[in-house]
PDB file of C-alpha atoms in Angstrom:
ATOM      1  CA  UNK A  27       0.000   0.000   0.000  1.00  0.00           C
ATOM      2  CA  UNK A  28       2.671   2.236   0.369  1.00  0.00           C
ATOM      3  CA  UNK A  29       4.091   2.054  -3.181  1.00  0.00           C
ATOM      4  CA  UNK A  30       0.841   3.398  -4.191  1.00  0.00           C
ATOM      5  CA  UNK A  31       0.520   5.652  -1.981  1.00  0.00           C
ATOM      6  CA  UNK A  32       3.426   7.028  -3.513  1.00  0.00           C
ATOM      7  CA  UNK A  33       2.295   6.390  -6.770  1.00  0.00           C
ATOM      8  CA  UNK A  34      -0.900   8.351  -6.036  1.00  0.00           C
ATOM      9  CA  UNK A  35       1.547  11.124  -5.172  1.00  0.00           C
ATOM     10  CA  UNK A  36       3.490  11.534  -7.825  1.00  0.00           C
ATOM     11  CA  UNK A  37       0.556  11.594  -9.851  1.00  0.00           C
ATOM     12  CA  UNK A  38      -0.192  14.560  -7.534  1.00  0.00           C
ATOM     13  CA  UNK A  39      -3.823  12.991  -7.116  1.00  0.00           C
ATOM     14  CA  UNK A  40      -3.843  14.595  -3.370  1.00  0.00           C
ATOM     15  CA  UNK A  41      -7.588  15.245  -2.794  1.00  0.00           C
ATOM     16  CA  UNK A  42      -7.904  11.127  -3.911  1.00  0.00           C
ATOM     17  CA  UNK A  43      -5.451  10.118  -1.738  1.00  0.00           C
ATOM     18  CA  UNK A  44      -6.783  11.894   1.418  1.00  0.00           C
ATOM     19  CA  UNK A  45     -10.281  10.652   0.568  1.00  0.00           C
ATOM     20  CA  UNK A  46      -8.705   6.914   0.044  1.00  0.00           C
ATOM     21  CA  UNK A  47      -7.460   7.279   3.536  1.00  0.00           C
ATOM     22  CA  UNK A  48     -10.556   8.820   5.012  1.00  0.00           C
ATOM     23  CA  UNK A  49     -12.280   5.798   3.734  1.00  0.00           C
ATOM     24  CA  UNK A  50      -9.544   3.385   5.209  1.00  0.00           C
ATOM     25  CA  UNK A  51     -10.220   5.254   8.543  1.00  0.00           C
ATOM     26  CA  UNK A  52     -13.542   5.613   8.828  1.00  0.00           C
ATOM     27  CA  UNK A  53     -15.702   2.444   9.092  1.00  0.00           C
ATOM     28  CA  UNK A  54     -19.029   4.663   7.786  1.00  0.00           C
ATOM     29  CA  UNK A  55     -17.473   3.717   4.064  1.00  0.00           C
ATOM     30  CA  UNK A  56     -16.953   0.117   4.785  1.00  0.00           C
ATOM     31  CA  UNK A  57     -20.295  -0.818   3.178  1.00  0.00           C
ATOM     32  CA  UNK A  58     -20.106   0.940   0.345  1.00  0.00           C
ATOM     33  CA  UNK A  59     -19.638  -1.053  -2.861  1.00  0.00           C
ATOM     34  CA  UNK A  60     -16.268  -0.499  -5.184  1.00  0.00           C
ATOM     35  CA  UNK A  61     -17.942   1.900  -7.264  1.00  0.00           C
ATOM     36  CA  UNK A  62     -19.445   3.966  -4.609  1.00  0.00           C
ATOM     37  CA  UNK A  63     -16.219   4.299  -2.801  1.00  0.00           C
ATOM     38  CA  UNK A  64     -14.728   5.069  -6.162  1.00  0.00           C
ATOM     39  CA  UNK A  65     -17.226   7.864  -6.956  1.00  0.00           C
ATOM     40  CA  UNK A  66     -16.511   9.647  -3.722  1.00  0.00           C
ATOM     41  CA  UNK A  67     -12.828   9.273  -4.198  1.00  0.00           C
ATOM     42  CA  UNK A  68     -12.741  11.280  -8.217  1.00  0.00           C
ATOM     43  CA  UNK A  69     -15.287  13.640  -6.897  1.00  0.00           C
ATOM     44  CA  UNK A  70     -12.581  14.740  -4.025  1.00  0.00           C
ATOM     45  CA  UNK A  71      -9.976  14.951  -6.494  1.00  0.00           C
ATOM     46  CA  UNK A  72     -12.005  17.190  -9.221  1.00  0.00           C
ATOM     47  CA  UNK A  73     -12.913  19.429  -6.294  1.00  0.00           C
ATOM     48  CA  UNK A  74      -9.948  20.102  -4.983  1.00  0.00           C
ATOM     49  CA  UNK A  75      -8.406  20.360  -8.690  1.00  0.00           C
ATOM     50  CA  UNK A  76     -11.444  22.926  -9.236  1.00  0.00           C
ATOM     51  CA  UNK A  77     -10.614  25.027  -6.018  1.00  0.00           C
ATOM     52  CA  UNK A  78      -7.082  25.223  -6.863  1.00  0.00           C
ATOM     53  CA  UNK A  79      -7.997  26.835 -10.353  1.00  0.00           C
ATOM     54  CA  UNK A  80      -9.921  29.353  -8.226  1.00  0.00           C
ATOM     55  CA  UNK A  81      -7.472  30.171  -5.701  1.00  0.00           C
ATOM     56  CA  UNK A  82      -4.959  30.821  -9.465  1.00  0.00           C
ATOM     57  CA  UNK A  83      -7.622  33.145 -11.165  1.00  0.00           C
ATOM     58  CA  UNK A  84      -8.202  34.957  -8.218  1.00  0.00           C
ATOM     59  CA  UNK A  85      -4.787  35.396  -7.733  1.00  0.00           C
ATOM     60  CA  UNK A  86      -3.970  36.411 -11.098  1.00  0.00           C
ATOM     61  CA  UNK A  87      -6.815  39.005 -11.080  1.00  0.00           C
ATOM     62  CA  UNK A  88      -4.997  40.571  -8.269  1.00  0.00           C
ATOM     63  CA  UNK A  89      -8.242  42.382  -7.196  1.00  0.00           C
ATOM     64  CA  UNK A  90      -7.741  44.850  -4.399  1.00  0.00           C
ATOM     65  CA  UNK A  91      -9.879  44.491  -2.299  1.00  0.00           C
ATOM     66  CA  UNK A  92     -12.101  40.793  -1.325  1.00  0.00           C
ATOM     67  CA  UNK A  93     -15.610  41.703  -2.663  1.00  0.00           C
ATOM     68  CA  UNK A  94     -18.233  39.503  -3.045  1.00  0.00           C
ATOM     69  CA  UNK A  95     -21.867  40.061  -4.238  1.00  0.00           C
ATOM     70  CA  UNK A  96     -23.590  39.654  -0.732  1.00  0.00           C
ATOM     71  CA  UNK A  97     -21.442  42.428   0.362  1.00  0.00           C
ATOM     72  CA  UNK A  98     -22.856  44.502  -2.268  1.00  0.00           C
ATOM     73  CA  UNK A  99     -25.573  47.355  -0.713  1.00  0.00           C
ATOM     74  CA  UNK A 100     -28.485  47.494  -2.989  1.00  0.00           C
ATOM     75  CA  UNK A 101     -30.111  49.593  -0.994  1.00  0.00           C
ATOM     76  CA  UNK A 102     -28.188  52.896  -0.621  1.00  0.00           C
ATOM     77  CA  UNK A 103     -29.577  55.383  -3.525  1.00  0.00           C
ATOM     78  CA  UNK A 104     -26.967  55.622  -5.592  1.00  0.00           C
ATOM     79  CA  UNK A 105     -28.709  53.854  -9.155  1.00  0.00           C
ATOM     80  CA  UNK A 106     -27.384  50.758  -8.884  1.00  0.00           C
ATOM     81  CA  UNK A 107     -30.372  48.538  -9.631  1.00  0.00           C
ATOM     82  CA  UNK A 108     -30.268  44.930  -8.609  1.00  0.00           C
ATOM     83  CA  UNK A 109     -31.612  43.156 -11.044  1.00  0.00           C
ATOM     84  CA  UNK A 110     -29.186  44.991 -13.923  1.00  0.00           C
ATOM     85  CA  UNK A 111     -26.136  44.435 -11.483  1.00  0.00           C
ATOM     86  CA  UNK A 112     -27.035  40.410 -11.040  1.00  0.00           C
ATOM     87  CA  UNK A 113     -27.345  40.068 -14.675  1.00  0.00           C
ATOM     88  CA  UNK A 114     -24.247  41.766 -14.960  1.00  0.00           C
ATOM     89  CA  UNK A 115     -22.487  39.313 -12.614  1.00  0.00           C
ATOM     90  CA  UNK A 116     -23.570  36.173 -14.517  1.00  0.00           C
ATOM     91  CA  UNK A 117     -21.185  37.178 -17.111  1.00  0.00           C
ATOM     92  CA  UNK A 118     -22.886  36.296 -20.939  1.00  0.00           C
ATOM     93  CA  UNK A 119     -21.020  39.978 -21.732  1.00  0.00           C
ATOM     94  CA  UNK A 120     -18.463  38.577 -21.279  1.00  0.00           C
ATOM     95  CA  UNK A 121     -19.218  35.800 -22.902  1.00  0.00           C
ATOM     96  CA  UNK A 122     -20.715  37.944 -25.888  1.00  0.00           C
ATOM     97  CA  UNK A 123     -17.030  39.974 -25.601  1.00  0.00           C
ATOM     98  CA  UNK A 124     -18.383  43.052 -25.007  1.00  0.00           C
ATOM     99  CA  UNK A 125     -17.307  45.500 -22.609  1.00  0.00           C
ATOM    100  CA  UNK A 126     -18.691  47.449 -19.964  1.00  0.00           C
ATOM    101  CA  UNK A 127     -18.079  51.438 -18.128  1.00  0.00           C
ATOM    102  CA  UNK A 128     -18.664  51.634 -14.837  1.00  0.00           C
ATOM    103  CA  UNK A 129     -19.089  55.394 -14.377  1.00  0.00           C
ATOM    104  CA  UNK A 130     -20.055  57.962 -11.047  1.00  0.00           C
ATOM    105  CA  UNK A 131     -18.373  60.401  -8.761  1.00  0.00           C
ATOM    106  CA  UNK A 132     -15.323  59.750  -6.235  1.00  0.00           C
ATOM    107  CA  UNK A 133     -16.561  57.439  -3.002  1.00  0.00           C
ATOM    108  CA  UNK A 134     -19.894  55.594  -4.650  1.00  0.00           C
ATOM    109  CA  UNK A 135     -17.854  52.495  -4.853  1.00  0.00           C
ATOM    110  CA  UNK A 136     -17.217  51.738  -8.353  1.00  0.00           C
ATOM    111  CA  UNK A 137     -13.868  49.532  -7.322  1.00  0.00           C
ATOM    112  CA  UNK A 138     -15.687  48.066  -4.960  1.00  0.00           C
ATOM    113  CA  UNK A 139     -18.596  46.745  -7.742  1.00  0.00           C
ATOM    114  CA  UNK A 140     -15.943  46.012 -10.143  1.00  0.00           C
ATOM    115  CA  UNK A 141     -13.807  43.677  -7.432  1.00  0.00           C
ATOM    116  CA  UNK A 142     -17.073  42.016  -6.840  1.00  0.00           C
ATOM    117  CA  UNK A 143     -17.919  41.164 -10.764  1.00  0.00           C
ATOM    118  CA  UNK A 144     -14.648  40.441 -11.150  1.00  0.00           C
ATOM    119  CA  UNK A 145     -14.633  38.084  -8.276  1.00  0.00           C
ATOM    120  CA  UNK A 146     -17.940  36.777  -9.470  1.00  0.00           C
ATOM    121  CA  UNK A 147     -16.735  35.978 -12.676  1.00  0.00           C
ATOM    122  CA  UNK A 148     -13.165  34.440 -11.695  1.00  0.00           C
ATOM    123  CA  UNK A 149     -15.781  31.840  -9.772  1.00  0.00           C
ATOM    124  CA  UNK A 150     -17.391  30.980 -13.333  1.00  0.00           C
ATOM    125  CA  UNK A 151     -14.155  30.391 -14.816  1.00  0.00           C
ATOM    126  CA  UNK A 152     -13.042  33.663 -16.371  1.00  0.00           C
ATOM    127  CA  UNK A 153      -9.326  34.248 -15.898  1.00  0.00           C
ATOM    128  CA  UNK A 154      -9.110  38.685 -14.597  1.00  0.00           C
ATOM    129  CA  UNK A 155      -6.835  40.944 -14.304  1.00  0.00           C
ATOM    130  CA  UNK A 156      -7.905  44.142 -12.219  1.00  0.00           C
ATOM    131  CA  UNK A 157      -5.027  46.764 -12.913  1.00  0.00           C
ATOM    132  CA  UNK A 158      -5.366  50.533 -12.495  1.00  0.00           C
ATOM    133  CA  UNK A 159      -4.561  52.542 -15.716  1.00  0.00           C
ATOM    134  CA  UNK A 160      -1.358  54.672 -14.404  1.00  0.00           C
ATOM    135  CA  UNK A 161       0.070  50.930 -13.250  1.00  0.00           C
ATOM    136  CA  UNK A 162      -0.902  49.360 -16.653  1.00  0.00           C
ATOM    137  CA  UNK A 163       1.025  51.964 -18.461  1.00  0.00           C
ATOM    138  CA  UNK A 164       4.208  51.862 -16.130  1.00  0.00           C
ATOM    139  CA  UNK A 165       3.973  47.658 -16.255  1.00  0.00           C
ATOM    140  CA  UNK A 166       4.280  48.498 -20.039  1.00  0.00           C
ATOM    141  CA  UNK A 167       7.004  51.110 -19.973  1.00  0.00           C
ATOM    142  CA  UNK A 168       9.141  48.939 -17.666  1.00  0.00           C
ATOM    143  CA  UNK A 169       8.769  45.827 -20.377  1.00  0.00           C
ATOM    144  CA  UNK A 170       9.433  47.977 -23.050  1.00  0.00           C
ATOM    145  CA  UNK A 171      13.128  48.829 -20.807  1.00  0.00           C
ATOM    146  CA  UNK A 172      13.475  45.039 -19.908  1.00  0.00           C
ATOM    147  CA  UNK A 173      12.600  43.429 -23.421  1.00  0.00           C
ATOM    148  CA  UNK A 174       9.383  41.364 -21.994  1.00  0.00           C
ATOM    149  CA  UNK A 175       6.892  43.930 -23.274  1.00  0.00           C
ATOM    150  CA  UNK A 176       5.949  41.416 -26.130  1.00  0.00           C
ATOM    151  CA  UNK A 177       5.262  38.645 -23.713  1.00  0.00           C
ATOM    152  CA  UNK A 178       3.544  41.326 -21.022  1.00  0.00           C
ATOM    153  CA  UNK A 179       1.365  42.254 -24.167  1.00  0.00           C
ATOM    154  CA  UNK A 180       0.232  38.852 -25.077  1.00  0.00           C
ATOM    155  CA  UNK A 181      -0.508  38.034 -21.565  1.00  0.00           C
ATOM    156  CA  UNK A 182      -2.710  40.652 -21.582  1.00  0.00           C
ATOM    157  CA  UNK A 183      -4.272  39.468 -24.576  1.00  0.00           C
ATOM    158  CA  UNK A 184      -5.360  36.158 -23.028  1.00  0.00           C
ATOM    159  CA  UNK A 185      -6.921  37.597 -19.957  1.00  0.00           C
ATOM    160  CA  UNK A 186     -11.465  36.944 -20.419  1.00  0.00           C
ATOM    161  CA  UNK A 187     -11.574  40.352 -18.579  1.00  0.00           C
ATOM    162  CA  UNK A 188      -9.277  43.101 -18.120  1.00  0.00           C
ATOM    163  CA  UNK A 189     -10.188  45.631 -15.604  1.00  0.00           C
ATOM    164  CA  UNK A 190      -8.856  49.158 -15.862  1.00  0.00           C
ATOM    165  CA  UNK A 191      -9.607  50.927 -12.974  1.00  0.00           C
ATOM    166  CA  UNK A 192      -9.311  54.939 -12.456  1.00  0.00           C
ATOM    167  CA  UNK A 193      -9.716  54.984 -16.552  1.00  0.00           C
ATOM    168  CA  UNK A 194      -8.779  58.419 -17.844  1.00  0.00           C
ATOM    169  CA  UNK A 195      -8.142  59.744 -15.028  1.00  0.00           C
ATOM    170  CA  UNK A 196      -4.958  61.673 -15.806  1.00  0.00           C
ATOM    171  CA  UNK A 197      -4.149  62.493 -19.720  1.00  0.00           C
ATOM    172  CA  UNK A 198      -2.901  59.996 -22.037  1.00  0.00           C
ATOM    173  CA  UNK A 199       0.183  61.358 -23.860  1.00  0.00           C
ATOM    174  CA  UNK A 200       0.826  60.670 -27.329  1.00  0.00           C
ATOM    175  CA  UNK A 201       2.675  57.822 -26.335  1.00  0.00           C
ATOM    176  CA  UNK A 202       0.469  56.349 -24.004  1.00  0.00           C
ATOM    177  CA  UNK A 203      -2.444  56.601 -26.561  1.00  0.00           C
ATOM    178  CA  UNK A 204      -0.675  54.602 -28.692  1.00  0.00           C
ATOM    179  CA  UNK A 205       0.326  51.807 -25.691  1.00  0.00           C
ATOM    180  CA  UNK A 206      -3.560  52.107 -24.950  1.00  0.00           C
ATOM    181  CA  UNK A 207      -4.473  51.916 -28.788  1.00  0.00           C
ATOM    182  CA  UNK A 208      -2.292  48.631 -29.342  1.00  0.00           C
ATOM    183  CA  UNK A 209      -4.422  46.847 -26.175  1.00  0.00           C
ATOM    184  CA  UNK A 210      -7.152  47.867 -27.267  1.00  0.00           C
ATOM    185  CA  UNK A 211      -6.935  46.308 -30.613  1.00  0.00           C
ATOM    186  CA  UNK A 212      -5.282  42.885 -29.356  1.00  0.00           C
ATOM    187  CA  UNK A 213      -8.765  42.818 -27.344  1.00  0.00           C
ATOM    188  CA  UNK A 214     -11.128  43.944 -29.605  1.00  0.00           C
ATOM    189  CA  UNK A 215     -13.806  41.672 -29.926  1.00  0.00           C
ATOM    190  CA  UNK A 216     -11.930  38.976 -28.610  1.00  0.00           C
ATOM    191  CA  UNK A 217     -12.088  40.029 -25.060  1.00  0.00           C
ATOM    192  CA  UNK A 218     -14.043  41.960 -22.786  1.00  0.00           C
ATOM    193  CA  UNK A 219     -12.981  45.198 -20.709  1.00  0.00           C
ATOM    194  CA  UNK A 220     -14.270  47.029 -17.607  1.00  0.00           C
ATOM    195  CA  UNK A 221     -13.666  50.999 -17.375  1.00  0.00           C
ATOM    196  CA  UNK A 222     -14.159  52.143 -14.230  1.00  0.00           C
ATOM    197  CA  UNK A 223     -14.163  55.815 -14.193  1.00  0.00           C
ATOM    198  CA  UNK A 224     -15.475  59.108 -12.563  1.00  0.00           C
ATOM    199  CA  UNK A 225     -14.868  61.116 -15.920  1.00  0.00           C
ATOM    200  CA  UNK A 226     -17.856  60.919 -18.059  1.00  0.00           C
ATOM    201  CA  UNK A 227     -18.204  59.704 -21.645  1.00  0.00           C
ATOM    202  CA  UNK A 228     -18.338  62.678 -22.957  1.00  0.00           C
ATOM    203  CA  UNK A 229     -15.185  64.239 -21.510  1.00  0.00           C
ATOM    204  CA  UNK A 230     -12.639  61.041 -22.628  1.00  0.00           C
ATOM    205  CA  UNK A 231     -11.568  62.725 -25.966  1.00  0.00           C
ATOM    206  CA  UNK A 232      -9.728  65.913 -24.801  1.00  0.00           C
ATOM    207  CA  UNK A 233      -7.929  63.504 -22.173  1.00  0.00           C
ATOM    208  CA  UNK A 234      -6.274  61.871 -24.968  1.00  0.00           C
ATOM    209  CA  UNK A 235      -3.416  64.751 -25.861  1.00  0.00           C
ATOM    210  CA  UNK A 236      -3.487  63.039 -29.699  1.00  0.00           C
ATOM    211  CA  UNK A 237      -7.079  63.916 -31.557  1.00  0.00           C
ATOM    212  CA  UNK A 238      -6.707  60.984 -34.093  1.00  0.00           C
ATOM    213  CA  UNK A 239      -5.757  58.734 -31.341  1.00  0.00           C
ATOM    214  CA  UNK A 240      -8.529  59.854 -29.243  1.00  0.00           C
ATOM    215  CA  UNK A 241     -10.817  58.849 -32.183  1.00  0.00           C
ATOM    216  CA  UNK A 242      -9.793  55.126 -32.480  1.00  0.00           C
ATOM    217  CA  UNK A 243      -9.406  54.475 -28.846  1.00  0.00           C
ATOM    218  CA  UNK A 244     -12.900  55.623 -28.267  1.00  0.00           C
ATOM    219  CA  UNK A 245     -14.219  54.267 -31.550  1.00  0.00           C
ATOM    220  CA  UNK A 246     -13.168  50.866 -30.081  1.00  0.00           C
ATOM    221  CA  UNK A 247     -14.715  51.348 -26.494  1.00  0.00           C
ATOM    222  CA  UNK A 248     -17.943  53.366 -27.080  1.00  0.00           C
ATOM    223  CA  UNK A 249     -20.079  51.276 -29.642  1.00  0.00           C
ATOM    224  CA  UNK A 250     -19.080  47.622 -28.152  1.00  0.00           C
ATOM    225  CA  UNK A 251     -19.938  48.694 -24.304  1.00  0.00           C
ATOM    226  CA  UNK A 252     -22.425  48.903 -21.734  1.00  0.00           C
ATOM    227  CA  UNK A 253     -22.972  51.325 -19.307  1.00  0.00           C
ATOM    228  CA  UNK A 254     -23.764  51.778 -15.803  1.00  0.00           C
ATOM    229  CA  UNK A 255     -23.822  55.503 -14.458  1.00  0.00           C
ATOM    230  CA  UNK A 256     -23.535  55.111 -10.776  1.00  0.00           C
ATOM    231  CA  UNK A 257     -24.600  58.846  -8.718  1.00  0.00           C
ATOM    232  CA  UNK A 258     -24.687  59.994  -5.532  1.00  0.00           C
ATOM    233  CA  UNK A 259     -22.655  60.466  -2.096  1.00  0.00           C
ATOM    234  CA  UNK A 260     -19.389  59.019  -1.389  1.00  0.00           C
ATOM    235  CA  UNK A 261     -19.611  55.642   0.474  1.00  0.00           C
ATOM    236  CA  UNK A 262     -16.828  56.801   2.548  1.00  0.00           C
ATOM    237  CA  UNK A 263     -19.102  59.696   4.209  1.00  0.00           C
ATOM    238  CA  UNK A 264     -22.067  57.489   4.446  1.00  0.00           C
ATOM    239  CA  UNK A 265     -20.235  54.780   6.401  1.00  0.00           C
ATOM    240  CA  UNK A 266     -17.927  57.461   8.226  1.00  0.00           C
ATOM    241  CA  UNK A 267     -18.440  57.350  12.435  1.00  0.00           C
ATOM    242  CA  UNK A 268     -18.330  60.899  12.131  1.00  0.00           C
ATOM    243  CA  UNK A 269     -21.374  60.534   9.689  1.00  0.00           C
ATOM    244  CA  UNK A 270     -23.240  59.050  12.560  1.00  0.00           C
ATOM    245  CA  UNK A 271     -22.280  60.353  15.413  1.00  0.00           C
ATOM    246  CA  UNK A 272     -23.577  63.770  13.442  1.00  0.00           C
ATOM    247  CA  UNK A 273     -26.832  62.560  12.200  1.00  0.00           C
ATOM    248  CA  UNK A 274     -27.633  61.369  15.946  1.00  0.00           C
ATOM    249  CA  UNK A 275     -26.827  64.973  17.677  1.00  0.00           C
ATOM    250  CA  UNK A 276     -28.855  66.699  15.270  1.00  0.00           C
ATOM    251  CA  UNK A 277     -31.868  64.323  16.122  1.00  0.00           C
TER     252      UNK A 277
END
């Protein structure tokens, strides 16, 4: 028994051999028939072979911060409907490779809603990357310097999703239109994107330094995406001690 023990092993069959052993141990398997005891043992394995995949994508999409969707407040007026944002979460936009803009002011918790889809969707299989724009285009810069920006851009290539959080924030120079330009087009239609952003729609072109740049970045964002327009005020205040301890004196 011990030679296949370490046959099971080097196989790497792990969650098998701890349910094989479970089963030696415990006399509640004893009466099972071969097949039974069989059944239980490949279910262990593809389990733990599934939650190992997980515990990769999740760490690949690098999200920070854990989010989940019971965490998510549907009740706090902000216009985040529920029924859009579960839909959202099941992911056939991804599947359809379309992307989506997650757009509202500072504080209404668009990172937090994009952790949680992209947490959502890592569970369903989707491999994420959750990056915020100014570290994208530094990542790039520094594999341009090191000679791995080919591999760095294929990589991003391959991701389902690829989150982009803080999205126009600070103006692209004509360089970094063209960085942005290139991912764009190694995604397009291929693979889906999530802009989260507190500048709206309307103000992304004069961010862009280059005009004809600005034109086929947004030509390849704008027609292909959904939108969800978050409002209201910032999460931070609302949830702030100081909030409450303010509301009470004035009652």
């Amino acid at each position: 028994m011990q030679q296949t023990i370490e046959q099971l092993k080097d196989l790497k069959l792990f969650g098998f051999l701890e349910a094989w052993q479970e089963q030696q141990t415990l006399k509640t398997y004893h009466d099972l028939s071969f097949d039974e005891r069989l059944v239980l043992l490949v279910e262990r394995e593809h389990l733990r072979r599934q939650n190992q995949r997980l515990q990769r994508r999740l760490a690949q999409a690098r999200l920070p911060i854990h989010a989940s969707l019971d965490g998510v407040d549907f009740d706090v007026p902000r216009g985040l409907r529920k029924v859009q944002f579960l839909e959202l979460a099941q992911g056939q936009w991804v599947q359809d490779r379309l992307s989506l803009i997650l757009l509202g002011p500072t504080g209404v918790g668009k990172s937090f809603l994009a952790s949680v889809l992209a947490e959502h969707l890592c569970r369903q299989g989707h491999c994420v990357r959750y990056i915020k724009t100014a570290d994208l285009l530094l990542e790039l810069k520094l594999a341009k310097a090191d000679g791995s920006f080919q591999k760095l851009r294929k990589q991003f290539a391959l991701y389902s999703l690829l989150v982009l959080d803080e999205w126009l924030r600070d103006p692209l120079s004509v360089m970094e239109a063209r960085e942005i330009l290139d991912l764009l087009d190694d995604r397009f239609r291929k693979t889906s994107c999530l802009f989260v952003t507190q500048v709206p729609v309307v103000q992304w072109h004069p961010q862009i330094q280059d005009p004809t740049l600005a034109d086929a970045i947004l030509d390849r964002i704008v027609h292909d995406s959904i939108r969800l327009s978050l409002k209201g005020e910032s999460m931070r205040k609302l949830t702030s001690k100081l909030t409450s301890q303010k509301e009470q004196g004035d009652s």
